Amino acid sequence: MPYRRLPTTDKARIRAMESALKLADKTSKERLAFSSYTYQQLKQVKVTFESTLLQYDSDLQKQMKKQKEYKALMEKATMYISHFVQALYMTVEREEIKTEALGFYELDSLNGKLPPLNTETEIIEWGEKVINGEQKRIQHGGSPIYSPSIAMVKIKLQDFKDIAIFMQNMRKICNRSFERMKDVRISTNDFISKLWNEIEEHVNSDSPKHKRQQAQEYGIVYVFRRKEKKKLRAVDLQVDLLFEYA
């Protein structure tokens, strides 16, 4: 015997509920294979599922849209910090600034190498060290470095920090939406399973095949095993396999 397969995708879940609702809307209460109470539940479950899915998709789209801006500002902040450090190293090399001044920026242990700027944390951490270091050096009588100026480094770092905070909040929102969507998928599948049980219980037919065909009109999906497919004629398969869910 073929086995019943619950929806495995969001489109399939919506399609299953829509099939039951469409048939219910054109079938009298007396002939309908599920109760009026179940019908009301079905409408509510569908609304809840679709609204949760819509919110989840909306949150993902917002995150993806901001991700491009995040990446651009990240690259810009990295460039300004690295260029400033290179300019600082060159002034030291030209002996315009003493080597000891690198201690203000905590760069004295890097042996002339650029600090690691590969992650969000590293960019913010080293950006703040460079900004604070330049301010300390100037307070001790040093001349400001230009091209780029520390003011421009500060602007680019702040822009990145702002988008980083926004993205952190968006990730939290998307994680909550994802968890909510997971729960709704489970509860929706549980409801669809109960709905299909009720339909199969109330569909009247002496023939298992005819009963299955009636149930399929409500959106129930049956899957034949390989051995069963081989035994069935091609004509029977065309009649029985009415739905194909991804």
XYZ file of N, CA and C in Angstrom:
738
model
N 0.831 -1.204 0.000
C 0.000 0.000 0.000
C 0.870 1.260 0.000
N 0.448 2.278 -0.709
C 1.205 3.532 -0.686
C 1.131 4.180 0.701
N 2.122 4.955 1.034
C 2.121 5.620 2.336
C 1.871 7.112 2.146
N 1.354 7.717 3.194
C 1.026 9.134 3.167
C 2.272 9.951 3.496
N 2.491 11.042 2.748
C 3.676 11.860 2.979
C 3.273 13.289 3.332
N 3.696 13.734 4.522
C 3.425 15.103 4.942
C 4.288 16.085 4.150
N 3.852 17.317 4.020
C 4.637 18.327 3.291
C 6.009 18.518 3.924
N 7.004 18.735 3.085
C 8.368 18.949 3.568
C 8.890 20.337 3.226
N 8.117 21.137 2.513
C 8.519 22.514 2.187
C 7.384 23.456 2.563
N 7.704 24.737 2.672
C 6.687 25.737 3.019
C 5.623 25.846 1.926
N 6.047 25.789 0.664
C 5.083 25.839 -0.436
C 4.132 24.654 -0.383
N 4.680 23.491 -0.051
C 3.859 22.285 0.030
C 2.853 22.369 1.178
N 3.253 22.962 2.289
C 2.340 23.120 3.425
C 1.169 24.034 3.046
N 1.503 25.160 2.408
C 0.453 26.094 1.978
C -0.450 25.423 0.953
N 0.144 24.679 0.022
C -0.632 24.005 -1.010
C -1.576 22.965 -0.404
N -1.108 22.258 0.607
C -1.938 21.248 1.262
C -3.149 21.890 1.937
N -2.917 23.008 2.627
C -4.021 23.688 3.309
C -4.974 24.337 2.308
N -4.438 24.900 1.234
C -5.286 25.527 0.218
C -6.179 24.501 -0.469
N -5.643 23.314 -0.715
C -6.431 22.252 -1.360
C -7.636 21.885 -0.511
N -7.408 21.750 0.809
C -8.503 21.400 1.713
C -9.530 22.524 1.796
N -9.050 23.768 1.841
C -9.956 24.917 1.931
C -10.783 25.092 0.659
N -10.156 24.926 -0.486
C -10.866 25.080 -1.758
C -11.994 24.053 -1.898
N -11.692 22.813 -1.517
C -12.725 21.783 -1.610
C -13.826 22.037 -0.587
N -13.435 22.540 0.581
C -14.423 22.829 1.629
C -15.373 23.941 1.193
N -14.849 24.914 0.465
C -15.658 26.057 0.037
C -16.701 25.685 -1.017
N -16.509 24.587 -1.701
C -17.476 24.174 -2.722
C -18.181 22.860 -2.369
N -18.054 22.459 -1.102
C -18.692 21.221 -0.630
C -19.624 21.547 0.532
N -20.772 20.944 0.557
C -21.724 21.163 1.657
C -21.170 20.595 2.958
N -21.623 21.147 4.074
C -21.144 20.696 5.382
C -21.417 19.211 5.601
N -22.565 18.751 5.075
C -22.941 17.355 5.258
C -21.984 16.401 4.548
N -21.461 16.840 3.411
C -20.607 15.964 2.608
C -19.121 16.192 2.874
N -18.791 17.259 3.588
C -17.395 17.571 3.859
C -16.777 16.530 4.792
N -15.533 16.148 4.499
C -14.881 15.065 5.246
C -14.206 15.539 6.533
N -14.421 16.789 6.917
C -13.941 17.241 8.226
C -14.939 18.253 8.794
N -14.875 18.439 10.108
C -15.887 19.211 10.824
C -15.746 20.721 10.592
N -16.794 21.449 10.978
C -16.763 22.916 10.884
C -15.702 23.490 11.817
N -15.524 22.855 12.969
C -14.497 23.303 13.915
C -13.105 23.165 13.288
N -12.859 22.036 12.625
C -11.583 21.817 11.953
C -11.390 22.817 10.820
N -12.489 23.144 10.143
C -12.441 24.123 9.054
C -11.973 25.485 9.573
N -12.524 25.918 10.710
C -12.113 27.181 11.301
C -10.648 27.129 11.751
N -10.254 25.994 12.312
C -8.854 25.815 12.707
C -7.928 25.900 11.496
N -8.348 25.273 10.423
C -7.561 25.251 9.193
C -7.306 26.672 8.692
N -8.329 27.500 8.681
C -8.168 28.880 8.229
C -7.191 29.637 9.124
N -7.308 29.437 10.435
C -6.432 30.135 11.374
C -4.988 29.660 11.257
N -4.801 28.353 11.119
C -3.455 27.792 10.985
C -2.793 28.335 9.717
N -3.552 28.406 8.650
C -3.017 28.911 7.376
C -2.607 30.386 7.502
N -3.456 31.193 8.131
C -3.139 32.623 8.317
C -1.877 32.774 9.170
N -1.795 32.023 10.252
C -0.626 32.091 11.138
C 0.639 31.668 10.412
N 0.534 30.584 9.649
C 1.704 30.086 8.929
C 2.182 31.103 7.895
N 1.263 31.628 7.114
C 1.638 32.564 6.049
C 2.181 33.879 6.603
N 1.598 34.377 7.678
C 2.086 35.636 8.269
C 3.468 35.452 8.889
N 3.695 34.297 9.529
C 5.011 34.013 10.111
C 6.057 33.864 9.019
N 5.694 33.189 7.941
C 6.606 33.019 6.812
C 6.926 34.358 6.155
N 5.918 35.203 6.030
C 6.114 36.532 5.430
C 7.075 37.365 6.264
N 6.910 37.329 7.588
C 7.799 38.081 8.472
C 9.221 37.530 8.413
N 9.344 36.216 8.377
C 10.657 35.568 8.299
C 11.375 35.960 7.009
N 10.665 35.893 5.886
C 11.250 36.278 4.594
C 11.630 37.758 4.582
N 10.782 38.598 5.185
C 11.054 40.040 5.234
C 12.324 40.323 6.034
N 12.481 39.652 7.163
C 13.675 39.847 7.994
C 14.932 39.405 7.251
N 14.838 38.290 6.542
C 15.984 37.799 5.778
C 16.369 38.777 4.672
N 15.359 39.324 3.992
C 15.621 40.273 2.911
C 16.304 41.534 3.435
N 15.848 42.013 4.594
C 16.466 43.194 5.200
C 17.926 42.916 5.539
N 18.174 41.740 6.086
C 19.540 41.381 6.455
C 20.430 41.280 5.222
N 19.928 40.646 4.161
C 20.704 40.498 2.933
C 20.997 41.854 2.289
N 19.997 42.742 2.321
C 20.169 44.072 1.737
C 21.228 44.862 2.495
N 21.208 44.798 3.815
C 22.178 45.528 4.632
C 23.560 44.875 4.606
N 23.612 43.582 4.255
C 24.881 42.876 4.227
C 25.845 43.503 3.215
N 25.312 43.968 2.078
C 26.145 44.616 1.063
C 26.751 45.910 1.610
N 25.913 46.687 2.298
C 26.395 47.943 2.896
C 27.427 47.655 3.978
N 27.154 46.612 4.775
C 28.070 46.201 5.844
C 29.445 45.850 5.272
N 29.454 45.078 4.203
C 30.712 44.653 3.589
C 31.484 45.847 3.038
N 30.758 46.787 2.398
C 31.408 47.972 1.820
C 32.033 48.841 2.904
N 31.299 49.056 3.997
C 31.819 49.892 5.092
C 32.956 49.192 5.831
N 32.886 47.868 5.873
C 33.960 47.095 6.496
C 35.258 47.259 5.702
N 35.145 47.153 4.380
C 36.322 47.309 3.518
C 36.886 48.721 3.612
N 35.999 49.708 3.687
C 36.434 51.109 3.770
C 37.171 51.369 5.086
N 36.618 50.876 6.201
C 37.264 51.067 7.501
C 38.617 50.380 7.537
N 38.683 49.174 7.001
C 39.943 48.422 6.957
C 40.995 49.185 6.157
N 40.589 49.728 5.013
C 41.514 50.459 4.149
C 42.076 51.689 4.862
N 41.199 52.469 5.519
C 41.665 53.701 6.171
C 42.576 53.400 7.351
N 42.256 52.362 8.109
C 43.109 52.010 9.254
C 44.481 51.545 8.767
N 44.479 50.652 7.768
C 45.747 50.120 7.258
C 46.579 51.222 6.599
N 45.933 52.123 5.856
C 46.662 53.223 5.219
C 47.264 54.168 6.259
N 46.515 54.396 7.330
C 47.052 55.270 8.385
C 48.273 54.630 9.036
N 48.175 53.333 9.323
C 49.302 52.639 9.949
C 50.510 52.650 9.011
N 50.291 52.451 7.718
C 51.396 52.496 6.747
C 52.037 53.886 6.713
N 51.180 54.919 6.735
C 51.703 56.287 6.746
C 52.515 56.536 8.016
N 52.049 55.990 9.133
C 52.770 56.124 10.405
C 54.126 55.435 10.329
N 54.142 54.219 9.792
C 55.408 53.488 9.661
C 56.396 54.254 8.782
N 55.897 54.889 7.725
C 56.787 55.633 6.824
C 57.386 56.856 7.497
N 56.596 57.513 8.360
C 57.146 58.671 9.079
C 58.212 58.226 10.075
N 58.026 57.051 10.643
C 59.039 56.495 11.548
C 60.294 56.154 10.757
N 60.085 55.550 9.575
C 61.218 55.180 8.727
C 62.003 56.411 8.281
N 61.299 57.528 8.043
C 61.965 58.766 7.647
C 62.530 59.523 8.856
N 62.321 58.942 10.049
C 62.804 59.496 11.307
C 62.146 60.830 11.647
N 60.927 60.999 11.134
C 60.150 62.188 11.488
C 59.442 61.974 12.824
N 59.222 60.701 13.146
C 58.634 60.305 14.429
C 59.536 59.229 15.026
N 59.760 59.307 16.322
C 60.608 58.312 16.972
C 59.915 56.945 17.022
N 60.697 55.894 16.963
C 60.170 54.524 16.996
C 59.357 54.276 18.267
N 59.776 54.902 19.361
C 59.092 54.700 20.641
C 57.635 55.158 20.586
N 57.331 56.045 19.650
C 55.964 56.572 19.543
C 54.959 55.493 19.128
N 55.468 54.415 18.540
C 54.571 53.319 18.147
C 53.873 52.708 19.356
N 54.460 52.893 20.532
C 53.858 52.368 21.756
C 52.513 53.015 22.057
N 52.333 54.248 21.627
C 51.043 54.916 21.836
C 49.903 54.148 21.141
N 50.249 53.512 20.015
C 49.242 52.804 19.200
C 49.220 51.290 19.477
N 50.110 50.844 20.364
C 50.303 49.415 20.666
C 50.775 48.655 19.428
N 51.555 49.362 18.590
C 52.094 48.751 17.370
C 53.568 48.369 17.526
N 54.136 48.654 18.688
C 55.568 48.457 18.878
C 56.006 46.996 18.840
N 55.068 46.074 19.025
C 55.434 44.650 19.034
C 55.188 43.959 17.693
N 54.758 44.726 16.684
C 54.407 44.113 15.390
C 55.546 44.140 14.376
N 56.672 44.748 14.764
C 57.852 44.771 13.888
C 57.561 45.324 12.492
N 56.815 46.399 12.451
C 56.546 47.049 11.174
C 55.461 46.393 10.333
N 54.790 45.400 10.879
C 53.719 44.724 10.138
C 52.371 45.378 10.443
N 51.447 45.195 9.512
C 50.104 45.719 9.745
C 49.394 44.868 10.790
N 48.558 45.462 11.623
C 47.794 44.675 12.607
C 46.752 43.824 11.882
N 46.323 42.729 12.491
C 45.294 41.891 11.866
C 43.961 42.635 11.779
N 43.402 42.697 10.565
C 42.139 43.408 10.337
C 41.190 42.516 9.537
N 41.050 41.290 9.992
C 40.268 40.304 9.239
C 38.835 40.134 9.731
N 38.607 40.493 10.976
C 37.271 40.303 11.544
C 36.705 41.630 12.032
N 35.421 41.620 12.307
C 34.751 42.805 12.835
C 35.406 43.264 14.133
N 35.682 42.314 15.011
C 36.287 42.637 16.305
C 37.675 43.252 16.137
N 38.483 42.669 15.236
C 39.848 43.171 15.023
C 39.834 44.579 14.435
N 38.933 44.836 13.494
C 38.854 46.159 12.869
C 38.506 47.225 13.907
N 37.488 46.940 14.715
C 37.059 47.903 15.735
C 38.137 48.084 16.803
N 38.717 46.972 17.227
C 39.743 47.022 18.281
C 40.964 47.826 17.824
N 41.470 47.530 16.645
C 42.669 48.220 16.167
C 42.358 49.643 15.701
N 41.146 49.847 15.195
C 40.753 51.201 14.825
C 40.757 52.120 16.028
N 40.244 51.637 17.145
C 40.220 52.438 18.370
C 41.630 52.647 18.928
N 42.487 51.610 18.806
C 43.874 51.746 19.267
C 44.613 52.821 18.471
N 44.387 52.816 17.152
C 45.053 53.794 16.289
C 44.560 55.209 16.598
N 43.254 55.373 16.759
C 42.675 56.692 17.065
C 43.179 57.207 18.411
N 43.120 56.350 19.428
C 43.594 56.743 20.766
C 45.094 57.028 20.753
N 45.841 56.211 19.984
C 47.293 56.392 19.910
C 47.676 57.711 19.285
N 46.969 58.088 18.211
C 47.257 59.365 17.554
C 46.950 60.535 18.487
N 45.849 60.445 19.210
C 45.487 61.512 20.146
C 46.536 61.650 21.256
N 47.013 60.507 21.782
C 48.022 60.535 22.842
C 49.338 61.138 22.335
N 49.734 60.731 21.113
C 51.000 61.227 20.560
C 50.947 62.741 20.346
N 49.783 63.222 19.861
C 49.630 64.665 19.632
C 49.650 65.412 20.974
N 49.030 64.803 21.995
C 49.028 65.421 23.332
C 50.444 65.541 23.902
N 51.315 64.649 23.418
C 52.715 64.698 23.877
C 53.573 65.548 22.949
N 52.940 66.380 22.139
C 53.672 67.334 21.319
C 53.928 66.909 19.893
N 53.409 65.770 19.468
C 53.626 65.308 18.105
C 52.749 66.033 17.103
N 53.180 66.016 15.844
C 52.409 66.640 14.765
C 51.452 65.612 14.158
N 50.243 66.035 13.783
C 49.260 65.110 13.210
C 49.748 64.482 11.900
N 49.316 63.273 11.667
C 49.600 62.588 10.403
C 48.431 62.828 9.457
N 48.752 63.113 8.200
C 47.709 63.328 7.201
C 47.822 62.256 6.104
N 46.779 62.193 5.310
C 46.734 61.282 4.157
C 46.869 59.810 4.551
N 45.914 59.235 5.265
C 44.687 59.906 5.718
C 44.870 60.528 7.101
N 44.002 61.472 7.395
C 44.021 62.077 8.729
C 43.294 61.158 9.696
N 43.589 61.314 10.977
C 42.924 60.479 11.980
C 41.431 60.792 12.048
N 41.052 62.030 11.643
C 39.633 62.397 11.621
C 38.869 61.533 10.619
N 39.487 61.290 9.442
C 38.850 60.448 8.428
C 38.794 58.988 8.883
N 39.843 58.536 9.546
C 39.853 57.168 10.091
C 38.712 57.013 11.087
N 38.546 58.025 11.925
C 37.493 57.983 12.948
C 36.108 57.932 12.317
N 35.902 58.717 11.247
C 34.597 58.724 10.562
C 34.301 57.357 9.965
N 35.280 56.773 9.275
C 35.078 55.479 8.625
C 34.875 54.370 9.646
N 35.595 54.466 10.754
C 35.422 53.458 11.811
C 34.043 53.569 12.437
N 33.582 54.804 12.685
C 32.260 54.999 13.286
C 31.154 54.504 12.365
N 31.306 54.772 11.069
C 30.328 54.262 10.101
C 30.236 52.743 10.171
N 31.397 52.099 10.282
C 31.420 50.634 10.353
C 30.843 50.142 11.676
N 31.153 50.830 12.773
C 30.621 50.424 14.076
C 29.095 50.521 14.094
N 28.567 51.561 13.466
C 27.109 51.739 13.421
C 26.443 50.604 12.656
N 26.990 50.257 11.487
C 26.391 49.183 10.687
C 26.607 47.832 11.365
N 27.727 47.699 12.093
C 27.998 46.443 12.805
C 26.960 46.212 13.910
N 26.622 47.281 14.626
C 25.595 47.176 15.675
C 24.249 46.834 15.055
N 23.942 47.490 13.927
C 22.678 47.216 13.229
C 22.623 45.755 12.799
N 23.720 45.233 12.244
C 23.745 43.850 11.769
C 23.645 42.855 12.923
N 24.231 43.204 14.055
C 24.115 42.340 15.231
C 22.654 42.223 15.659
N 21.949 43.358 15.649
C 20.526 43.349 15.993
C 19.712 42.585 14.952
N 20.073 42.759 13.665
C 19.363 42.047 12.605
C 19.558 40.547 12.719
N 20.757 40.130 13.096
C 21.010 38.695 13.268
C 20.160 38.120 14.396
N 20.018 38.900 15.472
C 19.174 38.460 16.582
C 17.714 38.339 16.130
N 17.262 39.343 15.370
C 15.886 39.337 14.859
C 15.662 38.143 13.941
N 16.616 37.899 13.041
C 16.492 36.778 12.097
C 16.543 35.437 12.822
N 17.361 35.354 13.850
C 17.417 34.111 14.629
C 16.093 33.842 15.332
N 15.487 34.911 15.872
C 14.177 34.752 16.520
C 13.119 34.348 15.495
N 13.173 34.983 14.313
C 12.222 34.651 13.245
C 12.397 33.206 12.801
N 13.664 32.767 12.711
C 13.948 31.394 12.289
C 13.404 30.386 13.297
N 13.630 30.667 14.590
C 13.127 29.761 15.629
C 11.602 29.722 15.636
N 11.000 30.900 15.455
C 9.539 30.978 15.376
C 9.025 30.194 14.175
N 9.723 30.317 13.043
C 9.325 29.602 11.832
C 9.450 28.097 12.030
N 10.492 27.670 12.713
C 10.665 26.235 12.997
C 9.494 25.699 13.798
N 9.106 26.447 14.840
C 7.990 26.018 15.686
C 6.680 25.965 14.895
N 6.466 26.995 14.051
C 5.228 27.051 13.272
C 5.185 25.931 12.237
N 6.319 25.582 11.668
C 6.365 24.464 10.720
C 5.959 23.160 11.396
N 6.467 22.966 12.608
C 6.145 21.737 13.347
C 4.654 21.698 13.698
N 4.149 22.816 14.239
C 2.731 22.852 14.632
C 1.813 22.736 13.414
N 2.234 23.317 12.288
C 1.426 23.224 11.060
C 1.399 21.798 10.542
N 2.534 21.136 10.543
C 2.564 19.741 10.107
C 1.731 18.847 11.031
N 1.774 19.147 12.335
C 0.953 18.385 13.288
C -0.529 18.566 12.963
N -0.906 19.807 12.647
C -2.301 20.059 12.318
C -2.688 19.370 11.012
N -1.823 19.463 10.003
C -2.113 18.819 8.716
C -2.268 17.317 8.892
N -1.435 16.730 9.735
C -1.533 15.292 10.003
C -2.893 14.941 10.621
N -3.330 15.740 11.601
C -4.641 15.511 12.238
C -5.774 15.728 11.234
N -5.613 16.771 10.400
C -6.613 17.054 9.371
C -6.736 15.880 8.418
N -5.623 15.358 7.977
C -5.647 14.231 7.030
C -6.215 12.972 7.681
N -5.923 12.796 8.961
C -6.507 11.649 9.677
C -8.033 11.737 9.670
N -8.519 12.939 9.938
C -9.968 13.152 9.968
C -10.580 12.943 8.585
N -9.904 13.416 7.560
C -10.406 13.259 6.190
C -10.478 11.780 5.819
N -9.395 11.065 6.070
C -9.359 9.636 5.725
C -10.416 8.852 6.496
N -10.676 9.296 7.716
C -11.661 8.598 8.554
C -13.086 8.802 8.039
N -13.340 9.955 7.427
C -14.714 10.280 7.023
C -14.973 10.135 5.529
N -13.953 9.847 4.752
C -14.180 9.581 3.326
C -14.808 8.197 3.193
N -15.945 8.135 2.523
C -16.680 6.875 2.401
C -16.455 6.233 1.042
N -15.954 5.018 1.062
C -15.789 4.243 -0.162
C -15.411 2.813 0.197
N -15.977 1.880 -0.523
C -15.640 0.477 -0.296
C -14.302 0.118 -0.930
N -13.895 0.884 -1.909
C -12.645 0.615 -2.618
C -11.509 1.452 -2.031
N -10.428 0.823 -1.559
C -9.281 1.571 -1.026
C -8.727 2.571 -2.047
N -8.739 2.139 -3.293
C -8.213 3.002 -4.345
C -9.086 4.249 -4.534
N -10.401 4.035 -4.547
C -11.317 5.155 -4.716
C -11.281 6.073 -3.498
N -11.149 5.480 -2.322
C -11.059 6.257 -1.089
C -9.801 7.128 -1.107
N -8.723 6.557 -1.613
C -7.476 7.293 -1.700
C -7.608 8.458 -2.693
N -8.272 8.207 -3.781
C -8.462 9.250 -4.783
C -9.310 10.406 -4.235
N -10.333 10.070 -3.448
C -11.159 11.110 -2.829
C -10.334 11.932 -1.829
N -9.495 11.239 -1.060
C -8.652 11.913 -0.075
C -7.654 12.835 -0.764
N -7.170 12.424 -1.930
C -6.213 13.248 -2.664
C -6.832 14.572 -3.111
N -8.120 14.575 -3.325
C -8.794 15.814 -3.714
C -8.719 16.858 -2.598
N -8.579 16.393 -1.363
C -8.431 17.297 -0.217
C -6.978 17.734 -0.016
N -6.090 17.216 -0.853
C -4.682 17.603 -0.759
C -3.781 16.574 -0.130
N -4.326 15.427 0.270
C -3.494 14.386 0.866
C -2.569 13.800 -0.200
N -1.330 13.592 0.166
C -0.330 13.077 -0.774
C 0.018 11.639 -0.409
N -0.077 10.768 -1.398
C 0.315 9.368 -1.230
C 1.511 9.081 -2.117
N 2.421 8.290 -1.588
C 3.626 7.939 -2.330
C 3.713 6.419 -2.448
N 3.947 5.947 -3.658
C 4.097 4.522 -3.902
C 5.555 4.106 -3.761
N 5.764 2.953 -3.156
C 7.110 2.405 -3.069
C 7.511 1.827 -4.421
N 8.803 1.581 -4.593
C 9.295 1.128 -5.899
C 8.613 -0.155 -6.366
N 8.491 -1.113 -5.492
C 7.895 -2.388 -5.868
C 6.438 -2.213 -6.260
N 5.757 -1.280 -5.543
C 4.348 -1.024 -5.848
C 4.203 -0.339 -7.210
N 5.150 0.536 -7.531
C 5.094 1.220 -8.825
C 5.223 0.232 -9.969
N 6.096 -0.749 -9.790
C 6.314 -1.728 -10.856
C 5.068 -2.561 -11.108
N 4.306 -2.816 -10.035
C 3.113 -3.649 -10.160
C 1.949 -2.895 -10.795
N 1.932 -1.593 -10.590
C 0.825 -0.801 -11.126
C 1.011 -0.524 -12.613
N -0.067 -0.502 -13.325
C -0.020 -0.145 -14.739
C 0.174 1.365 -14.887
N 0.692 1.772 -16.014
C 0.940 3.190 -16.259
C -0.330 4.007 -16.125
N -1.456 3.471 -16.546
C -2.733 4.184 -16.460
C -3.121 4.415 -15.012
N -2.916 3.393 -14.177
C -3.250 3.515 -12.751
C -2.394 4.592 -12.083
N -1.119 4.652 -12.455
C -0.233 5.654 -11.863
C -0.689 7.065 -12.203
N -1.161 7.268 -13.409
C -1.631 8.581 -13.815
C -2.838 9.011 -12.994
N -3.653 8.047 -12.608
C -4.843 8.358 -11.821
C -4.489 8.574 -10.357
N -3.599 7.704 -9.839
C -3.317 7.730 -8.404
C -2.368 8.853 -7.991
N -1.331 9.096 -8.767
C -0.346 10.102 -8.375
C -0.802 11.468 -8.861
N -1.756 12.037 -8.151
C -2.339 13.311 -8.568
C -1.474 14.492 -8.164
N -0.704 14.322 -7.078
C 0.068 15.441 -6.548
C 1.533 15.032 -6.457
N 2.382 15.973 -6.743
C 3.815 15.758 -6.609
C 4.403 16.927 -5.844
N 4.776 16.689 -4.594
C 5.296 17.755 -3.732
C 6.802 17.662 -3.686
N 7.423 18.842 -3.783
C 8.898 18.891 -3.729
C 9.358 18.653 -2.297
